Amino acid sequence: MSRNFYFIGIAFFGMINGIFNQLALIFTLLYVQLLAGPLLFGSLSLTLMFASLMVSTATVILGGIPAAIYERVTGASESTDASLWIWLAGTALLALPATGNFLKIGL
Amino acid sequence: MDIASSLAAYWYFHLPNFILAVLMYTLLGRVLLGLMVDADSPNYIWRFFCRITDPVVAAVAIVTPKVTPPVLIWLFSFVWLFWLRVALHYTLLLFNLAPRIGGAAS
């Protein structure tokens, strides 16, 4: 399978969690207002989008940790199909709490 | 509580938070500057950005799959630092040791 499909899948699951995980989004929104307010000119829409981006990216990053550990343990010099599968599965698992909302509301 | 009193009372929160914020925004600057200068540019601002953010980038690269390009690792580092700041404030808040919302946490 082309590597691009893995990246699209990983980004997709990250996006789903960033948009539909209400609990994470509200928690992050509070902190984005506190920690990055000046960066976003105090705009609520920008703050909400930034909070969503933070949750999405955190999902992708956390999903990548098991893949990175696998690469270090196996001593691979490059990412393999197996590590990309682990990354994809990791982000999919992390996006599970948002799946209900995604299926109910849709894009 | 005014800003000066808050800084004095909660220095153990403000100092690490300030250091993490400096690293976070410098990483953002590195990403933006990286669009305009080469990776081995002798530009002193670029070299300064690289020098102070390289330890963070190296630490984040350890927990990131190798397929990730450098610019994404810089952006991931930015997000890691954001969440570290959140974790720092939230942990201290749990122990009732952090300034409350509106208490100059930014």
PDB file of N, CA and C in Angstrom, chain B residues 22-23 26-27 30 48-58:
ATOM      1  N   VAL B  22       8.755  30.307  25.880  1.00  0.00           N
ATOM      2  CA  VAL B  22       9.850  30.815  25.025  1.00  0.00           C
ATOM      3  C   VAL B  22      10.232  29.764  23.992  1.00  0.00           C
ATOM      4  N   LEU B  23      10.386  28.513  24.456  1.00  0.00           N
ATOM      5  CA  LEU B  23      10.748  27.426  23.536  1.00  0.00           C
ATOM      6  C   LEU B  23       9.651  27.204  22.500  1.00  0.00           C
ATOM      7  N   THR B  26       9.630  30.075  20.023  1.00  0.00           N
ATOM      8  CA  THR B  26      10.850  30.038  19.205  1.00  0.00           C
ATOM      9  C   THR B  26      10.747  28.935  18.155  1.00  0.00           C
ATOM     10  N   LEU B  27      10.113  27.820  18.539  1.00  0.00           N
ATOM     11  CA  LEU B  27       9.910  26.744  17.561  1.00  0.00           C
ATOM     12  C   LEU B  27       9.004  27.201  16.424  1.00  0.00           C
ATOM     13  N   ARG B  30      11.046  29.221  14.274  1.00  0.00           N
ATOM     14  CA  ARG B  30      11.939  28.373  13.487  1.00  0.00           C
ATOM     15  C   ARG B  30      11.215  27.829  12.261  1.00  0.00           C
ATOM     16  N   PHE B  48      20.483  30.910  16.190  1.00  0.00           N
ATOM     17  CA  PHE B  48      20.019  31.054  17.585  1.00  0.00           C
ATOM     18  C   PHE B  48      18.760  30.205  17.812  1.00  0.00           C
ATOM     19  N   PHE B  49      17.825  30.307  16.877  1.00  0.00           N
ATOM     20  CA  PHE B  49      16.588  29.513  16.989  1.00  0.00           C
ATOM     21  C   PHE B  49      16.924  28.019  17.051  1.00  0.00           C
ATOM     22  N   CYS B  50      17.837  27.607  16.142  1.00  0.00           N
ATOM     23  CA  CYS B  50      18.202  26.178  16.098  1.00  0.00           C
ATOM     24  C   CYS B  50      18.881  25.756  17.396  1.00  0.00           C
ATOM     25  N   ARG B  51      19.803  26.607  17.884  1.00  0.00           N
ATOM     26  CA  ARG B  51      20.577  26.225  19.063  1.00  0.00           C
ATOM     27  C   ARG B  51      19.689  26.031  20.286  1.00  0.00           C
ATOM     28  N   ILE B  52      18.736  26.930  20.493  1.00  0.00           N
ATOM     29  CA  ILE B  52      17.946  26.776  21.724  1.00  0.00           C
ATOM     30  C   ILE B  52      16.797  25.765  21.582  1.00  0.00           C
ATOM     31  N   THR B  53      16.414  25.431  20.341  1.00  0.00           N
ATOM     32  CA  THR B  53      15.302  24.467  20.207  1.00  0.00           C
ATOM     33  C   THR B  53      15.779  23.052  19.847  1.00  0.00           C
ATOM     34  N   ASP B  54      17.055  22.909  19.466  1.00  0.00           N
ATOM     35  CA  ASP B  54      17.548  21.577  19.080  1.00  0.00           C
ATOM     36  C   ASP B  54      17.364  20.498  20.160  1.00  0.00           C
ATOM     37  N   PRO B  55      17.603  20.806  21.456  1.00  0.00           N
ATOM     38  CA  PRO B  55      17.381  19.756  22.475  1.00  0.00           C
ATOM     39  C   PRO B  55      15.932  19.264  22.514  1.00  0.00           C
ATOM     40  N   VAL B  56      14.988  20.197  22.366  1.00  0.00           N
ATOM     41  CA  VAL B  56      13.565  19.808  22.372  1.00  0.00           C
ATOM     42  C   VAL B  56      13.264  18.958  21.144  1.00  0.00           C
ATOM     43  N   VAL B  57      13.763  19.414  19.985  1.00  0.00           N
ATOM     44  CA  VAL B  57      13.505  18.688  18.735  1.00  0.00           C
ATOM     45  C   VAL B  57      14.103  17.276  18.821  1.00  0.00           C
ATOM     46  N   ALA B  58      15.310  17.164  19.409  1.00  0.00           N
ATOM     47  CA  ALA B  58      15.945  15.846  19.533  1.00  0.00           C
ATOM     48  C   ALA B  58      15.121  14.927  20.428  1.00  0.00           C
TER      49      ALA B  58
END
